[in-house]
C-alpha cells in the first residue's frame, strides 16, 4: 500500500508502514537563515553523510561533474512539473552524467512536483534548510520494498555525490536530484556520440579494492520527448543491462579483454542500429561474490 503525503504544491510517495528503526545520527547543525544554491547543495551532502555516519559508512565527497547532471535534471523537473528518472527529453541518468563528462557509475535520487504544471525557474533561488531536510528524510525513511532512495543513500561503495536544486518563481518548494557516484576505475575518454558500427576503445585502470571483471555493451532506444503525465506514471528505473559481456582470457567471451594487472583494454564495435549504447565496466567488490557494474557510460548513435 502507498500513501500520498502533500507538501506545498508537491507530492512525495512514502510508505504507510512503521518507520525504520534507525540508529541515532550525529547531532544536526542546521544553518541559520536561507541558503543560496551552492550552500544548499553542500548542505544536502552534509545531510546524506549524517545518515551514512549513523550506519558506520564512509562519507561521500562532492562530485562537481555529477552535480552538473543533477542540476540539469532538477531544473527539467521543476520547469515541466514531474518526478522521474527519465527527463522530458527522454534522457536517462547515465546519459545525463556521461554528457556532463562523467566516467563512473551513477545512481540517482529525485524529488519534485507531480502535477504537470509548467513553471518558470527562479534564477536566484534561496533554500530553507528545513525543506531540504524534509526531502532527505523522506528518502531515508522509506520502507521496503519501496526503499530505493534509502538504499542509494546507504550503499557502502558510493564515494561521490553531486546535488542539483531548483525552485520555480513564486513557489517555496525545492526540487532535488542526488547523483551518487562510484569512483573505482580510471576510464579513458569515450565519445558521447558516434557513428553506426563505429569501433570504440574501452580502456582504463581499476582502483582498489575492486577486481576487474569485464566490459559490457548494451543498447536502449533513441531518446524521445516525454510528457509530464507519462513521466509521473513511472515509479522505478533499472540501469540498462549489457547484451554482450566481454571477459578476460580464460573465460567464454566473444572477444577477450586484455588485462595487465589493474589495467584493461579492448576495442569493440557499436551496433549499426540508432540508439543509446551503454558501455559498462564490471568488477567485484570485496563483500560480493558476483560481478557488479562499476562504470556505465552512454554513447548516442544516430
CSV table of C-alpha atoms in Angstrom, one decimal:
chain,number,residue,atom,x,y,z
A,1,UNK,CA,0.0,0.0,0.0
A,2,UNK,CA,1.2,3.5,-0.7
A,3,UNK,CA,0.1,6.8,0.8
A,4,UNK,CA,0.4,10.3,-0.6
A,5,UNK,CA,1.8,13.0,1.6
A,6,UNK,CA,1.1,16.5,0.5
A,7,UNK,CA,3.8,19.1,0.8
A,8,UNK,CA,3.1,22.7,-0.5
A,9,UNK,CA,2.4,22.1,-4.2
A,10,UNK,CA,4.3,18.8,-4.3
A,11,UNK,CA,3.6,15.2,-3.7
A,12,UNK,CA,6.1,12.6,-2.4
A,13,UNK,CA,5.5,8.9,-2.3
A,14,UNK,CA,6.2,7.4,1.1
A,15,UNK,CA,5.4,4.1,2.7
A,16,UNK,CA,2.5,3.9,5.1
A,17,UNK,CA,4.2,1.3,7.3
A,18,UNK,CA,6.1,1.8,10.5
A,19,UNK,CA,9.2,3.9,10.4
A,20,UNK,CA,12.6,2.3,10.1
A,21,UNK,CA,14.3,1.5,13.4
A,22,UNK,CA,17.3,3.7,12.5
A,23,UNK,CA,20.4,4.3,14.6
A,24,UNK,CA,20.7,7.8,16.1
A,25,UNK,CA,22.5,10.1,13.6
A,26,UNK,CA,25.0,12.7,14.8
A,27,UNK,CA,23.6,16.0,16.0
A,28,UNK,CA,22.2,18.2,13.2
A,29,UNK,CA,24.0,21.5,12.8
A,30,UNK,CA,21.3,23.4,10.9
A,31,UNK,CA,22.3,26.7,9.2
A,32,UNK,CA,20.6,29.8,10.2
A,33,UNK,CA,18.6,31.6,7.6
A,34,UNK,CA,18.1,30.8,3.9
A,35,UNK,CA,20.9,29.3,1.8
A,36,UNK,CA,22.0,30.2,-1.7
A,37,UNK,CA,22.3,27.4,-4.3
A,38,UNK,CA,25.9,26.4,-3.6
A,39,UNK,CA,25.3,26.4,0.2
A,40,UNK,CA,22.1,24.4,-0.2
A,41,UNK,CA,23.8,21.8,-2.4
A,42,UNK,CA,26.6,21.3,0.1
A,43,UNK,CA,24.1,21.1,2.9
A,44,UNK,CA,22.3,18.2,1.2
A,45,UNK,CA,25.7,16.4,1.1
A,46,UNK,CA,26.1,17.0,4.9
A,47,UNK,CA,22.6,15.6,5.4
A,48,UNK,CA,23.4,12.5,3.4
A,49,UNK,CA,26.7,12.0,5.3
A,50,UNK,CA,24.9,12.4,8.6
A,51,UNK,CA,22.7,9.4,7.7
A,52,UNK,CA,25.6,7.4,6.4
A,53,UNK,CA,27.5,8.1,9.6
A,54,UNK,CA,24.6,6.7,11.7
A,55,UNK,CA,25.3,3.4,9.9
A,56,UNK,CA,29.1,3.5,10.2
A,57,UNK,CA,29.6,4.2,6.5
A,58,UNK,CA,32.3,6.4,5.0
A,59,UNK,CA,31.2,9.9,3.8
A,60,UNK,CA,30.6,10.7,0.2
A,61,UNK,CA,32.6,13.6,-1.3
A,62,UNK,CA,31.4,16.4,-3.5
A,63,UNK,CA,31.4,15.4,-7.2
A,64,UNK,CA,31.0,18.5,-9.4
A,65,UNK,CA,30.6,16.5,-12.6
A,66,UNK,CA,27.7,14.6,-11.1
A,67,UNK,CA,26.3,17.9,-9.8
A,68,UNK,CA,26.1,19.2,-13.4
A,69,UNK,CA,23.9,16.3,-14.4
A,70,UNK,CA,21.9,16.8,-11.2
A,71,UNK,CA,21.3,20.5,-11.9
A,72,UNK,CA,20.1,19.7,-15.4
A,73,UNK,CA,17.6,17.2,-14.1
A,74,UNK,CA,16.3,19.3,-11.2
A,75,UNK,CA,15.7,22.2,-13.5
A,76,UNK,CA,13.9,20.0,-16.0
A,77,UNK,CA,11.6,18.5,-13.3
A,78,UNK,CA,10.9,22.0,-12.0
A,79,UNK,CA,10.0,23.5,-15.4
A,80,UNK,CA,7.8,20.7,-16.5
A,81,UNK,CA,6.3,19.5,-13.2
A,82,UNK,CA,7.3,15.9,-12.8
A,83,UNK,CA,9.3,13.5,-10.7
A,84,UNK,CA,11.1,10.7,-12.6
A,85,UNK,CA,14.5,9.3,-13.5
A,86,UNK,CA,13.8,10.0,-17.2
A,87,UNK,CA,13.9,13.5,-18.4
A,88,UNK,CA,11.3,15.4,-20.5
A,89,UNK,CA,13.8,15.0,-23.4
A,90,UNK,CA,13.8,11.2,-22.9
A,91,UNK,CA,17.3,11.3,-21.3
A,92,UNK,CA,18.3,8.8,-18.6
A,93,UNK,CA,20.7,9.2,-15.6
A,94,UNK,CA,23.7,7.6,-17.3
A,95,UNK,CA,23.2,9.7,-20.4
A,96,UNK,CA,23.0,13.0,-18.5
A,97,UNK,CA,26.0,12.0,-16.4
A,98,UNK,CA,28.0,11.0,-19.5
A,99,UNK,CA,27.1,14.2,-21.3
A,100,UNK,CA,28.3,16.2,-18.3
A,101,UNK,CA,31.7,14.5,-18.6
A,102,UNK,CA,31.2,11.7,-16.1
A,103,UNK,CA,33.1,8.4,-16.3
A,104,UNK,CA,31.9,6.4,-13.3
A,105,UNK,CA,28.7,4.7,-12.1
A,106,UNK,CA,25.9,7.0,-11.3
A,107,UNK,CA,22.7,6.2,-9.3
A,108,UNK,CA,20.0,8.9,-8.9
A,109,UNK,CA,17.5,10.0,-6.2
A,110,UNK,CA,14.9,12.6,-7.4
A,111,UNK,CA,12.1,14.5,-5.9
A,112,UNK,CA,9.9,17.3,-7.4
A,113,UNK,CA,6.3,18.0,-8.5
A,114,UNK,CA,3.7,15.6,-9.7
A,115,UNK,CA,1.2,18.0,-11.1
A,116,UNK,CA,2.4,18.5,-14.7
A,117,UNK,CA,2.2,22.3,-14.3
A,118,UNK,CA,4.8,24.2,-16.3
A,119,UNK,CA,6.7,26.8,-14.2
A,120,UNK,CA,9.3,29.4,-14.7
A,121,UNK,CA,12.7,28.7,-13.0
A,122,UNK,CA,13.7,31.2,-10.2
A,123,UNK,CA,17.1,32.5,-11.5
A,124,UNK,CA,18.2,33.4,-8.0
A,125,UNK,CA,16.6,30.9,-5.6
A,126,UNK,CA,17.2,30.6,-1.9
A,127,UNK,CA,16.5,27.5,0.1
A,128,UNK,CA,15.1,26.8,3.6
A,129,UNK,CA,17.3,24.2,5.3
A,130,UNK,CA,14.2,22.6,6.9
A,131,UNK,CA,12.7,21.9,3.4
A,132,UNK,CA,15.9,20.2,2.3
A,133,UNK,CA,15.9,18.1,5.4
A,134,UNK,CA,12.3,17.0,4.7
A,135,UNK,CA,13.3,15.7,1.2
A,136,UNK,CA,16.4,13.9,2.5
A,137,UNK,CA,14.4,12.4,5.4
A,138,UNK,CA,11.7,11.3,3.1
A,139,UNK,CA,14.3,9.3,1.1
A,140,UNK,CA,15.9,8.0,4.2
A,141,UNK,CA,12.7,6.9,5.9
A,142,UNK,CA,11.4,4.8,3.0
A,143,UNK,CA,10.3,1.2,3.8
A,144,UNK,CA,11.0,-2.0,1.9
A,145,UNK,CA,10.2,-2.9,-0.8
A,146,UNK,CA,9.9,0.7,-1.9
A,147,UNK,CA,13.1,1.9,-0.4
A,148,UNK,CA,15.3,2.5,-3.5
A,149,UNK,CA,16.3,6.1,-2.4
A,150,UNK,CA,17.2,4.9,1.1
A,151,UNK,CA,19.3,2.1,-0.3
A,152,UNK,CA,21.1,4.6,-2.5
A,153,UNK,CA,21.9,6.8,0.5
A,154,UNK,CA,23.3,3.8,2.4
A,155,UNK,CA,25.1,2.0,-0.4
A,156,UNK,CA,28.5,1.2,1.1
A,157,UNK,CA,30.5,1.7,-2.1
A,158,UNK,CA,29.3,5.1,-3.1
A,159,UNK,CA,32.1,7.6,-2.6
A,160,UNK,CA,30.9,10.7,-4.6
A,161,UNK,CA,27.7,12.8,-4.7
A,162,UNK,CA,26.5,15.7,-6.8
A,163,UNK,CA,23.4,17.6,-5.9
A,164,UNK,CA,21.1,19.7,-8.1
A,165,UNK,CA,18.4,22.0,-6.7
A,166,UNK,CA,15.9,24.2,-8.4
A,167,UNK,CA,12.8,26.3,-7.5
A,168,UNK,CA,10.1,27.9,-9.6
A,169,UNK,CA,9.3,31.6,-9.3
A,170,UNK,CA,6.8,32.3,-6.5
A,171,UNK,CA,6.9,28.7,-5.1
A,172,UNK,CA,8.9,27.9,-2.0
A,173,UNK,CA,9.1,24.1,-2.6
A,174,UNK,CA,12.5,23.0,-3.9
A,175,UNK,CA,13.1,20.2,-6.4
A,176,UNK,CA,16.2,17.9,-5.8
A,177,UNK,CA,18.3,15.5,-7.7
A,178,UNK,CA,21.0,13.5,-6.0
A,179,UNK,CA,23.6,11.8,-8.2
A,180,UNK,CA,25.7,9.2,-6.3
A,181,UNK,CA,28.9,8.0,-8.0
A,182,UNK,CA,31.2,5.1,-7.5
A,183,UNK,CA,34.8,6.1,-8.5
A,184,UNK,CA,36.7,2.8,-8.8
A,185,UNK,CA,38.0,3.0,-12.3
A,186,UNK,CA,40.1,5.5,-14.2
A,187,UNK,CA,38.5,5.2,-17.7
A,188,UNK,CA,39.9,6.6,-20.9
A,189,UNK,CA,37.6,9.2,-22.5
A,190,UNK,CA,34.8,7.8,-24.6
A,191,UNK,CA,32.8,9.7,-27.1
A,192,UNK,CA,29.2,10.8,-26.1
A,193,UNK,CA,28.2,10.5,-29.8
A,194,UNK,CA,29.4,8.0,-32.5
A,195,UNK,CA,28.6,6.7,-36.0
A,196,UNK,CA,26.7,3.4,-36.5
A,197,UNK,CA,29.1,0.5,-36.4
A,198,UNK,CA,32.0,2.6,-35.1
A,199,UNK,CA,34.7,0.8,-33.2
A,200,UNK,CA,35.5,2.2,-29.8
A,201,UNK,CA,38.4,1.6,-27.4
A,202,UNK,CA,37.4,0.9,-23.8
A,203,UNK,CA,40.5,1.1,-21.6
A,204,UNK,CA,41.4,2.1,-18.1
A,205,UNK,CA,42.7,1.0,-14.7
A,206,UNK,CA,40.7,-0.5,-11.8
A,207,UNK,CA,41.2,1.0,-8.4
A,208,UNK,CA,41.5,-1.0,-5.1
A,209,UNK,CA,39.6,-2.7,-3.6
A,210,UNK,CA,37.7,-3.7,-6.7
A,211,UNK,CA,38.9,-6.5,-9.0
A,212,UNK,CA,38.3,-6.3,-12.8
A,213,UNK,CA,35.6,-8.5,-14.2
A,214,UNK,CA,34.7,-7.4,-17.8
A,215,UNK,CA,33.3,-4.9,-20.2
A,216,UNK,CA,29.7,-4.8,-21.2
A,217,UNK,CA,27.8,-3.3,-24.2
A,218,UNK,CA,24.1,-2.8,-24.3
A,219,UNK,CA,21.6,-0.6,-26.2
A,220,UNK,CA,18.4,1.3,-25.4
A,221,UNK,CA,16.2,3.1,-27.9
A,222,UNK,CA,16.9,6.7,-29.0
A,223,UNK,CA,15.7,9.4,-26.6
A,224,UNK,CA,12.3,10.8,-27.4
A,225,UNK,CA,10.4,13.6,-25.6
A,226,UNK,CA,8.1,12.6,-22.8
A,227,UNK,CA,5.1,14.4,-21.3
A,228,UNK,CA,4.8,15.2,-17.6
A,229,UNK,CA,1.8,12.8,-17.5
A,230,UNK,CA,3.9,10.0,-18.9
A,231,UNK,CA,6.9,10.7,-16.6
A,232,UNK,CA,4.7,10.9,-13.5
A,233,UNK,CA,3.4,7.4,-14.2
A,234,UNK,CA,6.9,6.0,-13.8
A,235,UNK,CA,7.9,4.8,-10.3
A,236,UNK,CA,11.2,2.8,-10.7
A,237,UNK,CA,14.2,2.8,-13.0
A,238,UNK,CA,16.6,0.0,-13.8
A,239,UNK,CA,20.0,0.6,-15.2
A,240,UNK,CA,20.3,-0.8,-18.7
A,241,UNK,CA,21.8,-4.3,-18.7
A,242,UNK,CA,24.5,-5.3,-21.2
A,243,UNK,CA,23.6,-7.5,-24.1
A,244,UNK,CA,27.2,-8.6,-24.5
A,245,UNK,CA,29.8,-9.1,-21.8
A,246,UNK,CA,33.5,-9.2,-22.8
A,247,UNK,CA,35.7,-11.1,-20.3
A,248,UNK,CA,39.4,-11.7,-19.8
A,249,UNK,CA,41.2,-14.6,-21.5
A,250,UNK,CA,40.3,-17.9,-20.0
A,251,UNK,CA,36.5,-17.2,-20.0
A,252,UNK,CA,33.9,-17.9,-22.7
A,253,UNK,CA,33.7,-14.5,-24.4
A,254,UNK,CA,33.1,-13.0,-27.9
A,255,UNK,CA,36.5,-11.3,-27.6
A,256,UNK,CA,38.9,-11.3,-24.7
A,257,UNK,CA,39.7,-8.2,-22.8
A,258,UNK,CA,43.4,-7.6,-22.4
A,259,UNK,CA,44.3,-7.3,-18.8
A,260,UNK,CA,47.7,-6.3,-17.3
A,261,UNK,CA,47.5,-6.0,-13.5
A,262,UNK,CA,44.8,-3.4,-12.8
A,263,UNK,CA,44.8,-2.2,-16.4
A,264,UNK,CA,42.5,-3.4,-19.1
A,265,UNK,CA,41.7,-2.6,-22.7
A,266,UNK,CA,39.5,-3.8,-25.6
A,267,UNK,CA,38.2,-2.5,-28.9
A,268,UNK,CA,34.6,-3.3,-29.6
A,269,UNK,CA,32.2,-2.3,-32.4
A,270,UNK,CA,29.0,-0.4,-31.7
A,271,UNK,CA,25.8,-1.6,-33.4
A,272,UNK,CA,24.5,-0.2,-36.6
A,273,UNK,CA,21.1,0.5,-35.2
A,274,UNK,CA,20.5,4.0,-33.9
A,275,UNK,CA,20.1,4.3,-30.1
A,276,UNK,CA,22.0,4.9,-26.9
A,277,UNK,CA,24.7,2.4,-26.4
A,278,UNK,CA,25.7,1.7,-22.8
A,279,UNK,CA,29.3,0.8,-22.2
A,280,UNK,CA,29.8,-0.7,-18.8
A,281,UNK,CA,32.8,-1.9,-16.8
A,282,UNK,CA,32.3,-4.7,-14.3
A,283,UNK,CA,34.2,-5.7,-11.2
A,284,UNK,CA,34.0,-7.5,-7.9
A,285,UNK,CA,33.8,-5.7,-4.6
A,286,UNK,CA,35.4,-7.4,-1.6
A,287,UNK,CA,32.0,-8.2,0.0
A,288,UNK,CA,30.4,-9.6,-3.2
A,289,UNK,CA,30.6,-13.0,-4.9
A,290,UNK,CA,29.0,-11.8,-8.1
A,291,UNK,CA,30.3,-9.2,-10.5
A,292,UNK,CA,28.8,-5.8,-10.3
A,293,UNK,CA,28.7,-2.7,-12.5
A,294,UNK,CA,31.3,-0.2,-11.5
A,295,UNK,CA,31.1,2.2,-14.5
A,296,UNK,CA,28.4,3.0,-17.1
A,297,UNK,CA,28.8,5.4,-20.0
A,298,UNK,CA,26.2,6.4,-22.7
A,299,UNK,CA,27.1,6.9,-26.3
A,300,UNK,CA,24.4,8.2,-28.7
A,301,UNK,CA,24.4,6.6,-32.2
A,302,UNK,CA,22.3,8.4,-34.8
